Coordinates of C-alpha atoms in Angstrom, one line a residue:
M1 CA 59.4 -19.6 16.6
E2 CA 57.9 -19.3 13.3
K3 CA 58.2 -15.9 11.5
L4 CA 54.8 -14.3 11.2
I5 CA 55.8 -11.4 8.8
T6 CA 55.2 -12.7 5.5
K7 CA 52.8 -12.0 2.5
E8 CA 52.0 -15.7 2.6
K9 CA 50.6 -15.6 6.4
L10 CA 48.4 -12.8 5.3
E11 CA 47.4 -14.2 2.2
A12 CA 46.5 -17.5 4.3
L13 CA 44.7 -15.5 6.7
S14 CA 42.6 -13.7 4.1
H15 CA 41.4 -17.1 3.1
S16 CA 39.8 -18.1 6.4
K17 CA 36.1 -17.3 6.3
F18 CA 36.1 -16.2 9.9
R19 CA 39.3 -13.9 9.4
S20 CA 38.5 -12.4 6.1
Q21 CA 35.4 -10.8 7.4
F22 CA 37.3 -8.5 9.3
H23 CA 37.7 -4.9 7.8
L24 CA 38.2 -1.6 9.0
N25 CA 35.2 0.7 8.5
R26 CA 35.3 4.5 7.8
N27 CA 35.6 5.5 11.2
M28 CA 38.5 3.3 12.1
K29 CA 40.4 4.4 8.7
N30 CA 39.7 8.0 9.5
Y31 CA 40.9 7.5 12.9
A32 CA 44.0 5.3 11.9
K33 CA 44.9 8.0 9.6
E34 CA 44.2 11.0 12.0
K35 CA 46.7 9.4 14.7
G36 CA 49.1 8.3 12.3
S37 CA 51.0 5.1 11.9
E38 CA 53.3 5.9 14.9
L39 CA 50.6 6.4 17.5
I40 CA 48.7 3.3 16.2
Q41 CA 51.9 1.0 16.3
Q42 CA 52.5 2.4 20.0
H43 CA 48.9 1.1 20.7
A44 CA 49.7 -2.1 19.2
Y45 CA 52.6 -2.8 21.4
D46 CA 50.6 -1.6 24.3
F47 CA 47.6 -3.9 23.6
I48 CA 49.7 -6.9 22.8
N49 CA 51.9 -6.4 26.0
K50 CA 49.2 -6.1 28.4
R51 CA 46.7 -8.5 26.9
L52 CA 48.8 -11.4 25.1
R53 CA 52.2 -11.2 26.6
P54 CA 51.3 -12.8 29.8
A55 CA 52.0 -16.5 30.3
H56 CA 48.3 -16.9 31.9
I57 CA 45.6 -14.8 30.8
E58 CA 42.5 -14.9 33.0
N59 CA 39.9 -14.1 30.2
D60 CA 42.1 -15.5 27.2
G61 CA 39.8 -15.7 24.3
K62 CA 37.7 -12.5 25.5
Q63 CA 40.3 -10.1 26.0
T64 CA 39.8 -8.5 22.5
P65 CA 36.8 -6.3 21.5
T66 CA 35.3 -7.6 18.4
R67 CA 32.9 -4.5 18.2
R68 CA 33.0 -3.1 14.5
N69 CA 33.7 0.6 16.2
S70 CA 36.6 -0.5 18.6
H71 CA 40.1 0.3 17.9
P72 CA 41.7 -0.6 14.7
V73 CA 44.3 -2.6 16.5
F74 CA 41.7 -4.9 17.9
L75 CA 40.1 -5.7 14.5
A76 CA 43.6 -6.3 13.2
Q77 CA 44.3 -8.9 15.9
H78 CA 41.1 -10.7 15.0
A79 CA 42.1 -10.6 11.2
C80 CA 45.5 -11.7 12.0
A81 CA 44.6 -14.4 14.6
C82 CA 46.7 -12.5 17.1
C83 CA 43.6 -12.0 19.2
C84 CA 44.1 -14.5 22.0
R85 CA 46.7 -17.1 23.0
G86 CA 44.6 -19.8 21.4
C87 CA 44.7 -18.3 18.2
L88 CA 48.5 -17.4 18.5
E89 CA 49.0 -21.2 18.9
K90 CA 46.8 -22.6 16.1
W91 CA 47.8 -19.8 13.5
H92 CA 51.4 -19.1 14.4
H93 CA 52.7 -21.6 16.6
I94 CA 53.4 -19.9 19.6
P95 CA 52.7 -22.0 22.5
K96 CA 50.3 -20.8 25.5
G97 CA 51.6 -21.3 29.2
R98 CA 54.6 -19.0 28.7
E99 CA 55.4 -15.2 28.2
L100 CA 55.9 -14.0 24.8
T101 CA 59.4 -12.8 23.9
D102 CA 60.4 -9.4 22.7
E103 CA 61.0 -10.7 19.3
E104 CA 57.2 -12.3 19.1
V105 CA 55.7 -9.2 20.4
D106 CA 57.7 -7.3 17.7
E107 CA 56.6 -9.9 15.0
I108 CA 52.9 -9.6 16.1
V109 CA 53.1 -6.0 16.3
K110 CA 54.6 -5.8 12.5
L111 CA 51.9 -8.1 11.2
L112 CA 49.1 -6.1 12.7
M113 CA 50.6 -3.0 11.2
M114 CA 51.0 -4.5 7.7
W115 CA 47.2 -5.7 7.9
I116 CA 46.0 -2.1 9.0
N117 CA 48.1 -0.5 6.1
A118 CA 46.8 -2.8 3.7
E119 CA 43.4 -2.0 5.0
L120 CA 44.0 1.6 4.6
K121 CA 45.1 1.2 0.9
R122 CA 42.0 -0.7 0.4
Q123 CA 40.1 2.4 1.3
D124 CA 42.1 4.5 -0.9
S125 CA 41.6 2.2 -4.2
K126 CA 37.6 2.4 -3.6

């Protein structure tokens, strides 16, 4: 499995016209700050384990909301190409048709948290 956690991976994703359009809005940033990193990370594990980990997902490609006022993790999933098994395969070389390993889930959550933390810092610099 290709390691997901690199600044280079986030940099590559930021050059995608589609992926780079996703940013946390004020409400999402406030929510993330109020809940704290630990709880947001727990949510990320829950979402990934329920929505991406299974080998076969009936609604693959549609399981992650794109609404601008949804959960910060959902937006991070789209920004990091971790929103469906098709994107995981294309961007991260994790094949469809098999359950994600614990290591893959950990790597995905780390990438999502890196993106969320970068977004929170981006707000602070404005």
